[in-house]
PDB file of C-alpha atoms in Angstrom:
ATOM      1  CA  UNK Q1233      -0.242 -18.721   5.920  1.00 71.00           C
ATOM      2  CA  UNK Q1234      -0.364 -15.154   4.543  1.00 79.00           C
ATOM      3  CA  UNK Q1235      -0.486 -14.760   0.917  1.00 89.00           C
ATOM      4  CA  UNK Q1236       2.338 -12.752   0.525  1.00 93.00           C
ATOM      5  CA  UNK Q1237       5.555 -12.640   3.288  1.00 92.00           C
ATOM      6  CA  UNK Q1238       7.977 -10.706   4.076  1.00 93.00           C
ATOM      7  CA  UNK Q1239      10.930 -10.525   6.620  1.00 86.00           C
ATOM      8  CA  UNK Q1240       9.709  -7.081   9.059  1.00 82.00           C
ATOM      9  CA  UNK Q1241      13.365  -6.238   9.843  1.00 85.00           C
ATOM     10  CA  UNK Q1242      14.877  -4.044  10.232  1.00 91.00           C
ATOM     11  CA  UNK Q1243      17.121  -4.766   8.105  1.00 94.00           C
ATOM     12  CA  UNK Q1244      20.728  -1.935   9.101  1.00 96.00           C
ATOM     13  CA  UNK Q1245      23.049  -1.807   6.426  1.00 96.00           C
ATOM     14  CA  UNK Q1246      26.344   0.695   6.382  1.00 97.00           C
ATOM     15  CA  UNK Q1247      25.982   3.536   3.302  1.00 97.00           C
ATOM     16  CA  UNK Q1248      27.453   1.599  -0.118  1.00 97.00           C
ATOM     17  CA  UNK Q1249      26.246  -1.330   0.987  1.00 97.00           C
ATOM     18  CA  UNK Q1250      24.045  -3.593  -1.677  1.00 97.00           C
ATOM     19  CA  UNK Q1251      20.990  -4.477  -0.225  1.00 97.00           C
ATOM     20  CA  UNK Q1252      18.315  -7.135  -0.961  1.00 97.00           C
ATOM     21  CA  UNK Q1253      14.782  -7.293   0.189  1.00 97.00           C
ATOM     22  CA  UNK Q1254      12.649  -9.907  -0.750  1.00 96.00           C
ATOM     23  CA  UNK Q1255       9.078 -11.693  -0.484  1.00 97.00           C
ATOM     24  CA  UNK Q1256       7.316 -15.085  -0.914  1.00 97.00           C
ATOM     25  CA  UNK Q1257       3.641 -15.653  -1.954  1.00 96.00           C
ATOM     26  CA  UNK Q1258       2.070 -18.837  -2.012  1.00 95.00           C
ATOM     27  CA  UNK Q1259      -0.832 -17.394  -4.986  1.00 93.00           C
ATOM     28  CA  UNK Q1260       0.468 -18.769  -8.256  1.00 93.00           C
ATOM     29  CA  UNK Q1261      -2.094 -16.596 -10.286  1.00 91.00           C
ATOM     30  CA  UNK Q1262       0.098 -13.164  -9.429  1.00 92.00           C
ATOM     31  CA  UNK Q1263       1.126 -11.966 -12.661  1.00 90.00           C
ATOM     32  CA  UNK Q1264       2.302  -8.288 -11.646  1.00 90.00           C
ATOM     33  CA  UNK Q1265       4.791  -7.072  -8.878  1.00 93.00           C
ATOM     34  CA  UNK Q1266       5.040  -3.948  -7.281  1.00 93.00           C
ATOM     35  CA  UNK Q1267       8.026  -2.710  -4.865  1.00 96.00           C
ATOM     36  CA  UNK Q1268       6.938   0.580  -2.913  1.00 95.00           C
ATOM     37  CA  UNK Q1269       8.835   2.995  -0.620  1.00 96.00           C
ATOM     38  CA  UNK Q1270       7.463   4.519   2.488  1.00 94.00           C
ATOM     39  CA  UNK Q1271       8.812   7.326   4.232  1.00 94.00           C
ATOM     40  CA  UNK Q1272       7.977   7.354   7.775  1.00 89.00           C
ATOM     41  CA  UNK Q1273       5.039   9.140   8.170  1.00 86.00           C
ATOM     42  CA  UNK Q1274       4.248   9.062   4.554  1.00 90.00           C
ATOM     43  CA  UNK Q1275       2.014   6.829   1.775  1.00 92.00           C
ATOM     44  CA  UNK Q1276       3.577   4.449   0.203  1.00 93.00           C
ATOM     45  CA  UNK Q1277       5.222   5.357  -3.326  1.00 93.00           C
ATOM     46  CA  UNK Q1278       5.716   2.930  -6.367  1.00 91.00           C
ATOM     47  CA  UNK Q1279       9.705   2.410  -6.970  1.00 94.00           C
ATOM     48  CA  UNK Q1280       9.270  -0.856  -9.429  1.00 92.00           C
ATOM     49  CA  UNK Q1281       6.709  -2.635 -11.374  1.00 89.00           C
ATOM     50  CA  UNK Q1282       7.616  -5.475 -13.253  1.00 89.00           C
ATOM     51  CA  UNK Q1283       5.437  -8.398 -14.814  1.00 85.00           C
ATOM     52  CA  UNK Q1284       5.795 -11.810 -14.796  1.00 84.00           C
ATOM     53  CA  UNK Q1285       9.138 -12.889 -14.323  1.00 84.00           C
ATOM     54  CA  UNK Q1286      12.394 -11.585 -15.108  1.00 86.00           C
ATOM     55  CA  UNK Q1287      14.753  -8.584 -13.903  1.00 91.00           C
ATOM     56  CA  UNK Q1288      14.122  -5.005 -14.249  1.00 92.00           C
ATOM     57  CA  UNK Q1289      16.551  -2.172 -13.075  1.00 94.00           C
ATOM     58  CA  UNK Q1290      15.912   1.161 -12.649  1.00 94.00           C
ATOM     59  CA  UNK Q1291      19.707   3.212 -11.280  1.00 96.00           C
ATOM     60  CA  UNK Q1292      20.396   1.758  -8.486  1.00 97.00           C
ATOM     61  CA  UNK Q1293      17.436  -0.580  -8.129  1.00 97.00           C
ATOM     62  CA  UNK Q1294      16.701  -3.905  -9.341  1.00 97.00           C
ATOM     63  CA  UNK Q1295      13.620  -6.144  -9.317  1.00 96.00           C
ATOM     64  CA  UNK Q1296      13.833  -9.674  -9.720  1.00 96.00           C
ATOM     65  CA  UNK Q1297      10.828 -12.197 -10.137  1.00 95.00           C
ATOM     66  CA  UNK Q1298      11.046 -15.741  -9.944  1.00 94.00           C
ATOM     67  CA  UNK Q1299       7.521 -17.269 -10.598  1.00 93.00           C
ATOM     68  CA  UNK Q1300       8.292 -20.703 -10.459  1.00 93.00           C
ATOM     69  CA  UNK Q1301       9.547 -20.063  -6.993  1.00 94.00           C
ATOM     70  CA  UNK Q1302       7.275 -17.722  -6.009  1.00 95.00           C
ATOM     71  CA  UNK Q1303      10.179 -15.265  -5.017  1.00 95.00           C
ATOM     72  CA  UNK Q1304      10.651 -12.023  -5.828  1.00 96.00           C
ATOM     73  CA  UNK Q1305      13.636  -9.428  -4.819  1.00 97.00           C
ATOM     74  CA  UNK Q1306      14.749  -5.714  -4.837  1.00 97.00           C
ATOM     75  CA  UNK Q1307      18.296  -4.875  -4.910  1.00 97.00           C
ATOM     76  CA  UNK Q1308      19.278  -1.628  -3.902  1.00 97.00           C
ATOM     77  CA  UNK Q1309      23.024  -0.948  -5.374  1.00 97.00           C
ATOM     78  CA  UNK Q1310      25.622   1.844  -3.403  1.00 97.00           C
ATOM     79  CA  UNK Q1311      22.880   2.148  -0.609  1.00 97.00           C
ATOM     80  CA  UNK Q1312      22.231   5.762   0.595  1.00 97.00           C
ATOM     81  CA  UNK Q1313      20.861   7.076   3.597  1.00 97.00           C
ATOM     82  CA  UNK Q1314      18.235   8.268   1.948  1.00 97.00           C
ATOM     83  CA  UNK Q1315      17.425   5.055   0.863  1.00 97.00           C
ATOM     84  CA  UNK Q1316      16.310   4.658   4.786  1.00 97.00           C
ATOM     85  CA  UNK Q1317      12.458   3.568   4.355  1.00 96.00           C
ATOM     86  CA  UNK Q1318      10.258   0.790   4.854  1.00 95.00           C
ATOM     87  CA  UNK Q1319      10.277  -1.068   1.507  1.00 97.00           C
ATOM     88  CA  UNK Q1320       6.800  -2.870   0.637  1.00 95.00           C
ATOM     89  CA  UNK Q1321       6.047  -5.893  -1.784  1.00 95.00           C
ATOM     90  CA  UNK Q1322       3.036  -5.726  -3.684  1.00 92.00           C
ATOM     91  CA  UNK Q1323       1.463  -7.970  -6.420  1.00 90.00           C
ATOM     92  CA  UNK Q1324      -1.610  -8.659  -8.187  1.00 87.00           C
ATOM     93  CA  UNK Q1325      -3.217 -11.155 -10.702  1.00 86.00           C
ATOM     94  CA  UNK Q1326      -3.909  -9.050 -13.486  1.00 74.00           C
ATOM     95  CA  UNK Q1327      -2.856  -5.338 -14.411  1.00 61.00           C
ATOM     96  CA  UNK Q1328      -6.235  -4.392 -14.291  1.00 62.00           C
ATOM     97  CA  UNK Q1329      -8.862  -2.962 -11.905  1.00 62.00           C
ATOM     98  CA  UNK Q1330      -7.341  -5.781  -8.990  1.00 70.00           C
ATOM     99  CA  UNK Q1331      -7.151  -5.697  -5.232  1.00 76.00           C
ATOM    100  CA  UNK Q1332      -3.570  -5.626  -4.872  1.00 84.00           C
ATOM    101  CA  UNK Q1333      -2.038  -7.849  -2.083  1.00 88.00           C
ATOM    102  CA  UNK Q1334       0.390  -6.095  -0.263  1.00 90.00           C
ATOM    103  CA  UNK Q1335       3.987  -7.610   1.817  1.00 92.00           C
ATOM    104  CA  UNK Q1336       3.854  -5.854   5.735  1.00 91.00           C
ATOM    105  CA  UNK Q1337       7.097  -4.093   4.963  1.00 93.00           C
ATOM    106  CA  UNK Q1338      10.867  -4.339   5.572  1.00 95.00           C
ATOM    107  CA  UNK Q1339      12.227  -1.600   7.219  1.00 94.00           C
ATOM    108  CA  UNK Q1340      15.387  -0.355   6.163  1.00 96.00           C
ATOM    109  CA  UNK Q1341      18.079   1.847   8.059  1.00 97.00           C
ATOM    110  CA  UNK Q1342      21.481   2.759   5.994  1.00 97.00           C
ATOM    111  CA  UNK Q1343      23.770   3.912   8.210  1.00 97.00           C
ATOM    112  CA  UNK Q1344      26.159   7.054   7.149  1.00 95.00           C
TER     113      UNK Q1344
ATOM    114  CA  UNK Y 947      -0.374  17.587 -11.536  1.00 56.00           C
ATOM    115  CA  UNK Y 948      -2.177  17.437  -8.282  1.00 81.00           C
ATOM    116  CA  UNK Y 949      -1.360  13.801  -6.632  1.00 92.00           C
ATOM    117  CA  UNK Y 950      -3.782  12.033  -4.329  1.00 95.00           C
ATOM    118  CA  UNK Y 951      -4.921  14.295  -1.338  1.00 96.00           C
ATOM    119  CA  UNK Y 952      -6.682  13.098   1.758  1.00 97.00           C
ATOM    120  CA  UNK Y 953      -8.346  15.084   4.540  1.00 96.00           C
ATOM    121  CA  UNK Y 954      -7.920  15.394   7.474  1.00 97.00           C
ATOM    122  CA  UNK Y 955      -4.440  14.682   7.870  1.00 96.00           C
ATOM    123  CA  UNK Y 956      -5.064  13.898  11.768  1.00 96.00           C
ATOM    124  CA  UNK Y 957      -8.189  13.046  13.319  1.00 97.00           C
ATOM    125  CA  UNK Y 958      -8.109  12.353  17.111  1.00 98.00           C
ATOM    126  CA  UNK Y 959     -12.249  11.645  18.640  1.00 97.00           C
ATOM    127  CA  UNK Y 960     -13.394  10.125  21.534  1.00 97.00           C
ATOM    128  CA  UNK Y 961     -14.525   6.612  21.743  1.00 97.00           C
ATOM    129  CA  UNK Y 962     -18.008   6.287  20.189  1.00 97.00           C
ATOM    130  CA  UNK Y 963     -18.385   9.247  17.710  1.00 97.00           C
ATOM    131  CA  UNK Y 964     -18.241   8.919  14.032  1.00 98.00           C
ATOM    132  CA  UNK Y 965     -15.547   9.786  11.707  1.00 98.00           C
ATOM    133  CA  UNK Y 966     -15.678  10.974   8.066  1.00 98.00           C
ATOM    134  CA  UNK Y 967     -12.207  10.377   5.961  1.00 98.00           C
ATOM    135  CA  UNK Y 968     -12.046  12.146   2.769  1.00 97.00           C
ATOM    136  CA  UNK Y 969     -10.165  11.070  -0.420  1.00 97.00           C
ATOM    137  CA  UNK Y 970      -9.581  13.536  -3.576  1.00 96.00           C
ATOM    138  CA  UNK Y 971      -7.814  10.880  -6.290  1.00 94.00           C
ATOM    139  CA  UNK Y 972      -5.639  12.147  -8.954  1.00 93.00           C
ATOM    140  CA  UNK Y 973      -7.959  13.297 -11.848  1.00 90.00           C
ATOM    141  CA  UNK Y 974      -9.119  10.758 -14.477  1.00 86.00           C
ATOM    142  CA  UNK Y 975      -7.698   8.127 -12.190  1.00 88.00           C
ATOM    143  CA  UNK Y 976     -10.860   5.393 -12.568  1.00 86.00           C
ATOM    144  CA  UNK Y 977      -9.947   3.058  -9.779  1.00 87.00           C
ATOM    145  CA  UNK Y 978      -9.498   3.914  -5.761  1.00 91.00           C
ATOM    146  CA  UNK Y 979      -8.670   2.260  -2.908  1.00 92.00           C
ATOM    147  CA  UNK Y 980      -8.671   2.576   0.765  1.00 95.00           C
ATOM    148  CA  UNK Y 981      -6.210   0.916   3.026  1.00 95.00           C
ATOM    149  CA  UNK Y 982      -5.680   0.486   6.784  1.00 96.00           C
ATOM    150  CA  UNK Y 983      -2.543   0.606   8.393  1.00 93.00           C
ATOM    151  CA  UNK Y 984      -1.750  -0.109  11.975  1.00 91.00           C
ATOM    152  CA  UNK Y 985       1.528   0.973  13.660  1.00 83.00           C
ATOM    153  CA  UNK Y 986       4.758  -0.980  12.742  1.00 75.00           C
ATOM    154  CA  UNK Y 987       1.814  -2.956   9.943  1.00 80.00           C
ATOM    155  CA  UNK Y 988       1.640  -3.308   6.317  1.00 82.00           C
ATOM    156  CA  UNK Y 989      -1.249  -1.987   4.531  1.00 89.00           C
ATOM    157  CA  UNK Y 990      -4.602  -3.884   5.314  1.00 90.00           C
ATOM    158  CA  UNK Y 991      -7.226  -3.725   2.049  1.00 90.00           C
ATOM    159  CA  UNK Y 992     -10.501  -2.022   2.461  1.00 94.00           C
ATOM    160  CA  UNK Y 993     -12.361  -1.510   0.217  1.00 93.00           C
ATOM    161  CA  UNK Y 994     -12.064  -0.691  -3.932  1.00 88.00           C
ATOM    162  CA  UNK Y 995     -14.328   1.285  -6.201  1.00 89.00           C
ATOM    163  CA  UNK Y 996     -13.883   0.715 -10.224  1.00 84.00           C
ATOM    164  CA  UNK Y 997     -14.931   2.965 -12.579  1.00 80.00           C
ATOM    165  CA  UNK Y 998     -18.755   2.680 -12.130  1.00 81.00           C
ATOM    166  CA  UNK Y 999     -18.700  -0.805 -10.941  1.00 83.00           C
ATOM    167  CA  UNK Y1000     -20.220  -2.715  -7.695  1.00 86.00           C
ATOM    168  CA  UNK Y1001     -17.343  -1.835  -5.580  1.00 89.00           C
ATOM    169  CA  UNK Y1002     -15.298  -4.625  -3.311  1.00 88.00           C
ATOM    170  CA  UNK Y1003     -16.013  -4.336   0.395  1.00 91.00           C
ATOM    171  CA  UNK Y1004     -14.361  -7.396   1.111  1.00 89.00           C
ATOM    172  CA  UNK Y1005     -11.954  -5.799   3.137  1.00 91.00           C
ATOM    173  CA  UNK Y1006     -14.193  -3.825   5.528  1.00 95.00           C
ATOM    174  CA  UNK Y1007     -13.638  -5.104   9.016  1.00 94.00           C
ATOM    175  CA  UNK Y1008     -17.245  -4.523  10.441  1.00 94.00           C
ATOM    176  CA  UNK Y1009     -20.133  -3.214   9.622  1.00 95.00           C
ATOM    177  CA  UNK Y1010     -19.560   0.072  11.393  1.00 97.00           C
ATOM    178  CA  UNK Y1011     -17.045   0.766   8.064  1.00 97.00           C
ATOM    179  CA  UNK Y1012     -18.494   2.089   5.059  1.00 97.00           C
ATOM    180  CA  UNK Y1013     -17.582   4.346   2.334  1.00 96.00           C
ATOM    181  CA  UNK Y1014     -18.812   6.275  -0.893  1.00 95.00           C
ATOM    182  CA  UNK Y1015     -17.489   7.276  -3.851  1.00 93.00           C
ATOM    183  CA  UNK Y1016     -19.462  10.212  -6.236  1.00 84.00           C
ATOM    184  CA  UNK Y1017     -18.577   8.840  -9.862  1.00 80.00           C
ATOM    185  CA  UNK Y1018     -14.728   8.512 -10.462  1.00 79.00           C
ATOM    186  CA  UNK Y1019     -13.704  11.751  -8.078  1.00 88.00           C
ATOM    187  CA  UNK Y1020     -13.875  12.069  -3.972  1.00 94.00           C
ATOM    188  CA  UNK Y1021     -14.427   9.170  -1.965  1.00 96.00           C
ATOM    189  CA  UNK Y1022     -15.464   9.753   1.881  1.00 97.00           C
ATOM    190  CA  UNK Y1023     -14.733   6.550   4.311  1.00 98.00           C
ATOM    191  CA  UNK Y1024     -16.868   6.475   6.992  1.00 98.00           C
ATOM    192  CA  UNK Y1025     -16.240   5.002  10.602  1.00 98.00           C
ATOM    193  CA  UNK Y1026     -19.569   4.920  13.271  1.00 98.00           C
ATOM    194  CA  UNK Y1027     -19.184   3.944  16.763  1.00 97.00           C
ATOM    195  CA  UNK Y1028     -15.370   4.541  16.569  1.00 97.00           C
ATOM    196  CA  UNK Y1029     -13.282   2.034  18.853  1.00 97.00           C
ATOM    197  CA  UNK Y1030     -10.028   2.194  20.452  1.00 96.00           C
ATOM    198  CA  UNK Y1031      -9.025  -0.782  17.845  1.00 95.00           C
ATOM    199  CA  UNK Y1032     -10.141   1.840  14.760  1.00 97.00           C
ATOM    200  CA  UNK Y1033      -7.053   3.674  15.787  1.00 97.00           C
ATOM    201  CA  UNK Y1034      -4.212   3.645  12.569  1.00 97.00           C
ATOM    202  CA  UNK Y1035      -3.503   5.489   9.155  1.00 96.00           C
ATOM    203  CA  UNK Y1036      -5.769   5.445   6.657  1.00 98.00           C
ATOM    204  CA  UNK Y1037      -4.528   5.579   2.991  1.00 97.00           C
ATOM    205  CA  UNK Y1038      -6.293   5.885   0.253  1.00 96.00           C
ATOM    206  CA  UNK Y1039      -4.948   5.209  -3.348  1.00 93.00           C
ATOM    207  CA  UNK Y1040      -6.070   6.014  -6.806  1.00 91.00           C
ATOM    208  CA  UNK Y1041      -5.110   4.241  -9.842  1.00 85.00           C
ATOM    209  CA  UNK Y1042      -5.117   5.048 -13.474  1.00 81.00           C
ATOM    210  CA  UNK Y1043      -7.285   2.861 -16.372  1.00 69.00           C
ATOM    211  CA  UNK Y1044      -5.679   0.592 -18.680  1.00 57.00           C
ATOM    212  CA  UNK Y1045      -2.878  -2.220 -18.331  1.00 52.00           C
ATOM    213  CA  UNK Y1046      -1.107  -0.572 -15.733  1.00 55.00           C
ATOM    214  CA  UNK Y1047      -4.119  -0.208 -13.043  1.00 53.00           C
ATOM    215  CA  UNK Y1048      -2.537  -1.702 -10.338  1.00 63.00           C
ATOM    216  CA  UNK Y1049      -0.012   0.664  -9.874  1.00 79.00           C
ATOM    217  CA  UNK Y1050      -0.859   2.779  -7.131  1.00 87.00           C
ATOM    218  CA  UNK Y1051      -0.964   6.420  -6.310  1.00 90.00           C
ATOM    219  CA  UNK Y1052      -1.021   7.265  -2.831  1.00 94.00           C
ATOM    220  CA  UNK Y1053      -2.070   9.762  -0.450  1.00 95.00           C
ATOM    221  CA  UNK Y1054      -0.295  11.061   2.873  1.00 94.00           C
ATOM    222  CA  UNK Y1055      -3.092   9.451   4.846  1.00 96.00           C
ATOM    223  CA  UNK Y1056      -5.119  10.099   8.135  1.00 97.00           C
ATOM    224  CA  UNK Y1057      -4.256   9.238  11.328  1.00 96.00           C
ATOM    225  CA  UNK Y1058      -6.959   8.569  13.450  1.00 97.00           C
ATOM    226  CA  UNK Y1059      -6.534   8.387  16.984  1.00 97.00           C
ATOM    227  CA  UNK Y1060      -9.732   7.275  18.941  1.00 97.00           C
ATOM    228  CA  UNK Y1061      -9.202   7.661  22.791  1.00 95.00           C
TER     229      UNK Y1061
END
């Protein structure tokens, strides 16, 4: 079993839809949770960074962490074609210099 | 300021040759990571450097892979006697000090093709 599981998709939605991306994990020591967006042929870029359980909102993006269920989500409201990319969840045990474990990524396509 | 840069952006080599990939991290970032991303796959951790501590090499897939970092600056990933299964994008990331150390900033990657 992988430490972090993520549905690879692809996920195809119409423009304006609400998108839900999810990851599950097995390591209960994970405390820092991140979402990265990766456009084709580019390096990943950090989208959201959260600590422990709870919600964090940034514009059209909301990150949720449920440590009791070992489940994290990223919601994208009013999705745009420019949101079409691969979204990778990532997590680590501490916020310091630590190995970060990535999910395999979910490919999202937003259709105009 | 400048982001993480990597060179070359593309590298085509013949099986059995050695290759050297370079990463210039963001100035002042004390942690540096190397990952491998095969086509359609997630990020596979290779190695990370944290300040002056011994690097974590636990992700290197074989002894053909090695990496060095000079202080808190440039890092070089070397693959000896390349094999076709080494074909992938090699990504470098750097991370600032402090509590947000696991926030990583990625370079554009080096696309390696082994013929």
